[in-house]
Amino acid sequence: MVISLFLQLLLLVFEVLACDKLQNDRHLWTLVFIPLIFISVLSIAVCIWAVKHDRSFELELFCSVNVLQFIFLALQLDKFIVWSWVVVFVPLWIVMCLAVIGVL
């Protein structure tokens, strides 16, 4: 319960930072995405714990598999990398393909 509350608070921090970044140009997108990256790392541990204790972990699983996506997005928005957007979203396409294979 406490871990879920902490994850939800980190999501709120990300949303507040994203709104602030969109209104003012005070900081980098990389700083905005730090809560999501931290959630992703923490979600890996939560997923392992949830499997061992037969709990549901849909949000945590989604966050943990998208850690690379969050990093690529932040770097592309700050123009640290100059890749095509197609390349930036490759991790998302991989996750979607695996989800489709899992459903079939």
mmCIF file with all atom_site columns, C-alpha atoms in Angstrom:
data_model
loop_
_atom_site.group_PDB
_atom_site.id
_atom_site.type_symbol
_atom_site.label_atom_id
_atom_site.label_alt_id
_atom_site.label_comp_id
_atom_site.label_asym_id
_atom_site.label_entity_id
_atom_site.label_seq_id
_atom_site.pdbx_PDB_ins_code
_atom_site.Cartn_x
_atom_site.Cartn_y
_atom_site.Cartn_z
_atom_site.occupancy
_atom_site.B_iso_or_equiv
_atom_site.pdbx_formal_charge
_atom_site.auth_seq_id
_atom_site.auth_comp_id
_atom_site.auth_asym_id
_atom_site.auth_atom_id
_atom_site.pdbx_PDB_model_num
ATOM 1   C CA . MET A 1 1   ? 0.000  0.000   0.000   1.00 0.00 ? 1   MET A CA 1
ATOM 2   C CA . VAL A 1 2   ? 2.772  2.420   0.905   1.00 0.00 ? 2   VAL A CA 1
ATOM 3   C CA . ILE A 1 3   ? 4.715  1.525   -2.239  1.00 0.00 ? 3   ILE A CA 1
ATOM 4   C CA . SER A 1 4   ? 1.660  2.149   -4.423  1.00 0.00 ? 4   SER A CA 1
ATOM 5   C CA . LEU A 1 5   ? 1.126  5.504   -2.731  1.00 0.00 ? 5   LEU A CA 1
ATOM 6   C CA . PHE A 1 6   ? 4.775  6.397   -3.356  1.00 0.00 ? 6   PHE A CA 1
ATOM 7   C CA . LEU A 1 7   ? 4.449  5.422   -7.043  1.00 0.00 ? 7   LEU A CA 1
ATOM 8   C CA . GLN A 1 8   ? 1.318  7.542   -7.406  1.00 0.00 ? 8   GLN A CA 1
ATOM 9   C CA . LEU A 1 9   ? 3.051  10.519  -5.778  1.00 0.00 ? 9   LEU A CA 1
ATOM 10  C CA . LEU A 1 10  ? 5.958  10.182  -8.199  1.00 0.00 ? 10  LEU A CA 1
ATOM 11  C CA . LEU A 1 11  ? 3.477  10.188  -11.086 1.00 0.00 ? 11  LEU A CA 1
ATOM 12  C CA . LEU A 1 12  ? 1.976  13.374  -9.654  1.00 0.00 ? 12  LEU A CA 1
ATOM 13  C CA . VAL A 1 13  ? 5.453  14.946  -9.432  1.00 0.00 ? 13  VAL A CA 1
ATOM 14  C CA . PHE A 1 14  ? 6.047  14.054  -13.100 1.00 0.00 ? 14  PHE A CA 1
ATOM 15  C CA . GLU A 1 15  ? 2.738  15.636  -14.117 1.00 0.00 ? 15  GLU A CA 1
ATOM 16  C CA . VAL A 1 16  ? 3.458  18.829  -12.183 1.00 0.00 ? 16  VAL A CA 1
ATOM 17  C CA . LEU A 1 17  ? 6.967  19.074  -13.652 1.00 0.00 ? 17  LEU A CA 1
ATOM 18  C CA . ALA A 1 18  ? 5.622  18.445  -17.167 1.00 0.00 ? 18  ALA A CA 1
ATOM 19  C CA . CYS A 1 19  ? 3.010  21.199  -16.775 1.00 0.00 ? 19  CYS A CA 1
ATOM 20  C CA . ASP A 1 20  ? 5.666  23.570  -15.441 1.00 0.00 ? 20  ASP A CA 1
ATOM 21  C CA . LYS A 1 21  ? 8.001  22.732  -18.328 1.00 0.00 ? 21  LYS A CA 1
ATOM 22  C CA . LEU A 1 22  ? 5.248  23.328  -20.883 1.00 0.00 ? 22  LEU A CA 1
ATOM 23  C CA . GLN A 1 23  ? 4.444  26.758  -19.418 1.00 0.00 ? 23  GLN A CA 1
ATOM 24  C CA . ASN A 1 24  ? 7.996  27.898  -18.614 1.00 0.00 ? 24  ASN A CA 1
ATOM 25  C CA . ASP A 1 25  ? 11.333 26.889  -20.047 1.00 0.00 ? 25  ASP A CA 1
ATOM 26  C CA . ARG A 1 26  ? 13.187 26.751  -16.733 1.00 0.00 ? 26  ARG A CA 1
ATOM 27  C CA . HIS A 1 27  ? 14.591 23.219  -16.803 1.00 0.00 ? 27  HIS A CA 1
ATOM 28  C CA . LEU A 1 28  ? 15.375 20.325  -19.120 1.00 0.00 ? 28  LEU A CA 1
ATOM 29  C CA . TRP A 1 29  ? 12.998 17.536  -20.113 1.00 0.00 ? 29  TRP A CA 1
ATOM 30  C CA . THR A 1 30  ? 15.504 15.111  -18.631 1.00 0.00 ? 30  THR A CA 1
ATOM 31  C CA . LEU A 1 31  ? 14.752 16.571  -15.198 1.00 0.00 ? 31  LEU A CA 1
ATOM 32  C CA . VAL A 1 32  ? 11.015 16.231  -15.842 1.00 0.00 ? 32  VAL A CA 1
ATOM 33  C CA . PHE A 1 33  ? 11.390 12.528  -16.665 1.00 0.00 ? 33  PHE A CA 1
ATOM 34  C CA . ILE A 1 34  ? 13.482 11.664  -13.572 1.00 0.00 ? 34  ILE A CA 1
ATOM 35  C CA . PRO A 1 35  ? 10.393 10.660  -11.518 1.00 0.00 ? 35  PRO A CA 1
ATOM 36  C CA . LEU A 1 36  ? 9.270  8.304   -14.316 1.00 0.00 ? 36  LEU A CA 1
ATOM 37  C CA . ILE A 1 37  ? 12.712 6.739   -14.567 1.00 0.00 ? 37  ILE A CA 1
ATOM 38  C CA . PHE A 1 38  ? 12.777 6.281   -10.796 1.00 0.00 ? 38  PHE A CA 1
ATOM 39  C CA . ILE A 1 39  ? 9.289  4.733   -10.954 1.00 0.00 ? 39  ILE A CA 1
ATOM 40  C CA . SER A 1 40  ? 10.511 2.321   -13.619 1.00 0.00 ? 40  SER A CA 1
ATOM 41  C CA . VAL A 1 41  ? 13.439 1.159   -11.528 1.00 0.00 ? 41  VAL A CA 1
ATOM 42  C CA . LEU A 1 42  ? 11.258 0.828   -8.425  1.00 0.00 ? 42  LEU A CA 1
ATOM 43  C CA . SER A 1 43  ? 8.552  -0.967  -10.415 1.00 0.00 ? 43  SER A CA 1
ATOM 44  C CA . ILE A 1 44  ? 10.917 -3.790  -11.283 1.00 0.00 ? 44  ILE A CA 1
ATOM 45  C CA . ALA A 1 45  ? 11.282 -4.578  -7.585  1.00 0.00 ? 45  ALA A CA 1
ATOM 46  C CA . VAL A 1 46  ? 7.529  -4.210  -7.038  1.00 0.00 ? 46  VAL A CA 1
ATOM 47  C CA . CYS A 1 47  ? 6.806  -6.631  -9.900  1.00 0.00 ? 47  CYS A CA 1
ATOM 48  C CA . ILE A 1 48  ? 9.100  -9.246  -8.371  1.00 0.00 ? 48  ILE A CA 1
ATOM 49  C CA . TRP A 1 49  ? 7.454  -8.790  -4.967  1.00 0.00 ? 49  TRP A CA 1
ATOM 50  C CA . ALA A 1 50  ? 3.944  -8.957  -6.472  1.00 0.00 ? 50  ALA A CA 1
ATOM 51  C CA . VAL A 1 51  ? 4.674  -12.203 -8.304  1.00 0.00 ? 51  VAL A CA 1
ATOM 52  C CA . LYS A 1 52  ? 5.965  -13.804 -5.102  1.00 0.00 ? 52  LYS A CA 1
ATOM 53  C CA . HIS A 1 53  ? 2.906  -12.686 -3.103  1.00 0.00 ? 53  HIS A CA 1
ATOM 54  C CA . ASP A 1 54  ? 0.214  -13.215 -5.807  1.00 0.00 ? 54  ASP A CA 1
ATOM 55  C CA . ARG A 1 55  ? -0.730 -9.530  -6.068  1.00 0.00 ? 55  ARG A CA 1
ATOM 56  C CA . SER A 1 56  ? -1.763 -7.534  -9.137  1.00 0.00 ? 56  SER A CA 1
ATOM 57  C CA . PHE A 1 57  ? 0.885  -5.320  -10.703 1.00 0.00 ? 57  PHE A CA 1
ATOM 58  C CA . GLU A 1 58  ? -0.440 -3.910  -14.000 1.00 0.00 ? 58  GLU A CA 1
ATOM 59  C CA . LEU A 1 59  ? 0.758  -0.312  -13.515 1.00 0.00 ? 59  LEU A CA 1
ATOM 60  C CA . GLU A 1 60  ? 4.134  -1.432  -12.209 1.00 0.00 ? 60  GLU A CA 1
ATOM 61  C CA . LEU A 1 61  ? 4.647  -3.812  -15.137 1.00 0.00 ? 61  LEU A CA 1
ATOM 62  C CA . PHE A 1 62  ? 3.826  -1.065  -17.635 1.00 0.00 ? 62  PHE A CA 1
ATOM 63  C CA . CYS A 1 63  ? 6.279  1.332   -15.977 1.00 0.00 ? 63  CYS A CA 1
ATOM 64  C CA . SER A 1 64  ? 9.079  -1.201  -15.621 1.00 0.00 ? 64  SER A CA 1
ATOM 65  C CA . VAL A 1 65  ? 9.103  -2.259  -19.276 1.00 0.00 ? 65  VAL A CA 1
ATOM 66  C CA . ASN A 1 66  ? 9.100  1.338   -20.522 1.00 0.00 ? 66  ASN A CA 1
ATOM 67  C CA . VAL A 1 67  ? 12.236 2.579   -18.742 1.00 0.00 ? 67  VAL A CA 1
ATOM 68  C CA . LEU A 1 68  ? 14.189 2.744   -22.010 1.00 0.00 ? 68  LEU A CA 1
ATOM 69  C CA . GLN A 1 69  ? 11.291 4.547   -23.677 1.00 0.00 ? 69  GLN A CA 1
ATOM 70  C CA . PHE A 1 70  ? 11.254 7.242   -20.982 1.00 0.00 ? 70  PHE A CA 1
ATOM 71  C CA . ILE A 1 71  ? 15.015 7.768   -21.316 1.00 0.00 ? 71  ILE A CA 1
ATOM 72  C CA . PHE A 1 72  ? 14.862 8.023   -25.124 1.00 0.00 ? 72  PHE A CA 1
ATOM 73  C CA . LEU A 1 73  ? 11.935 10.446  -24.972 1.00 0.00 ? 73  LEU A CA 1
ATOM 74  C CA . ALA A 1 74  ? 13.661 12.773  -22.512 1.00 0.00 ? 74  ALA A CA 1
ATOM 75  C CA . LEU A 1 75  ? 16.900 12.800  -24.492 1.00 0.00 ? 75  LEU A CA 1
ATOM 76  C CA . GLN A 1 76  ? 15.079 13.429  -27.787 1.00 0.00 ? 76  GLN A CA 1
ATOM 77  C CA . LEU A 1 77  ? 13.007 16.303  -26.363 1.00 0.00 ? 77  LEU A CA 1
ATOM 78  C CA . ASP A 1 78  ? 16.174 17.950  -25.006 1.00 0.00 ? 78  ASP A CA 1
ATOM 79  C CA . LYS A 1 79  ? 17.896 17.359  -28.367 1.00 0.00 ? 79  LYS A CA 1
ATOM 80  C CA . PHE A 1 80  ? 20.763 15.398  -26.782 1.00 0.00 ? 80  PHE A CA 1
ATOM 81  C CA . ILE A 1 81  ? 20.107 12.788  -29.459 1.00 0.00 ? 81  ILE A CA 1
ATOM 82  C CA . VAL A 1 82  ? 18.996 13.646  -32.975 1.00 0.00 ? 82  VAL A CA 1
ATOM 83  C CA . TRP A 1 83  ? 17.352 10.396  -33.978 1.00 0.00 ? 83  TRP A CA 1
ATOM 84  C CA . SER A 1 84  ? 14.203 10.000  -35.968 1.00 0.00 ? 84  SER A CA 1
ATOM 85  C CA . TRP A 1 85  ? 11.066 9.722   -33.837 1.00 0.00 ? 85  TRP A CA 1
ATOM 86  C CA . VAL A 1 86  ? 10.578 6.253   -35.297 1.00 0.00 ? 86  VAL A CA 1
ATOM 87  C CA . VAL A 1 87  ? 13.825 5.132   -33.660 1.00 0.00 ? 87  VAL A CA 1
ATOM 88  C CA . VAL A 1 88  ? 12.914 6.810   -30.365 1.00 0.00 ? 88  VAL A CA 1
ATOM 89  C CA . PHE A 1 89  ? 9.674  4.818   -30.193 1.00 0.00 ? 89  PHE A CA 1
ATOM 90  C CA . VAL A 1 90  ? 11.246 1.425   -31.024 1.00 0.00 ? 90  VAL A CA 1
ATOM 91  C CA . PRO A 1 91  ? 11.028 0.227   -27.362 1.00 0.00 ? 91  PRO A CA 1
ATOM 92  C CA . LEU A 1 92  ? 7.296  0.973   -27.391 1.00 0.00 ? 92  LEU A CA 1
ATOM 93  C CA . TRP A 1 93  ? 6.815  -1.004  -30.608 1.00 0.00 ? 93  TRP A CA 1
ATOM 94  C CA . ILE A 1 94  ? 8.706  -3.945  -29.135 1.00 0.00 ? 94  ILE A CA 1
ATOM 95  C CA . VAL A 1 95  ? 6.480  -3.940  -26.035 1.00 0.00 ? 95  VAL A CA 1
ATOM 96  C CA . MET A 1 96  ? 3.348  -3.709  -28.188 1.00 0.00 ? 96  MET A CA 1
ATOM 97  C CA . CYS A 1 97  ? 4.471  -6.599  -30.400 1.00 0.00 ? 97  CYS A CA 1
ATOM 98  C CA . LEU A 1 98  ? 5.186  -8.746  -27.340 1.00 0.00 ? 98  LEU A CA 1
ATOM 99  C CA . ALA A 1 99  ? 1.753  -7.876  -25.944 1.00 0.00 ? 99  ALA A CA 1
ATOM 100 C CA . VAL A 1 100 ? 0.071  -8.924  -29.198 1.00 0.00 ? 100 VAL A CA 1
ATOM 101 C CA . ILE A 1 101 ? 2.029  -12.184 -29.233 1.00 0.00 ? 101 ILE A CA 1
ATOM 102 C CA . GLY A 1 102 ? 1.034  -12.766 -25.606 1.00 0.00 ? 102 GLY A CA 1
ATOM 103 C CA . VAL A 1 103 ? -2.652 -12.282 -26.429 1.00 0.00 ? 103 VAL A CA 1
ATOM 104 C CA . LEU A 1 104 ? -2.553 -14.689 -29.365 1.00 0.00 ? 104 LEU A CA 1
#
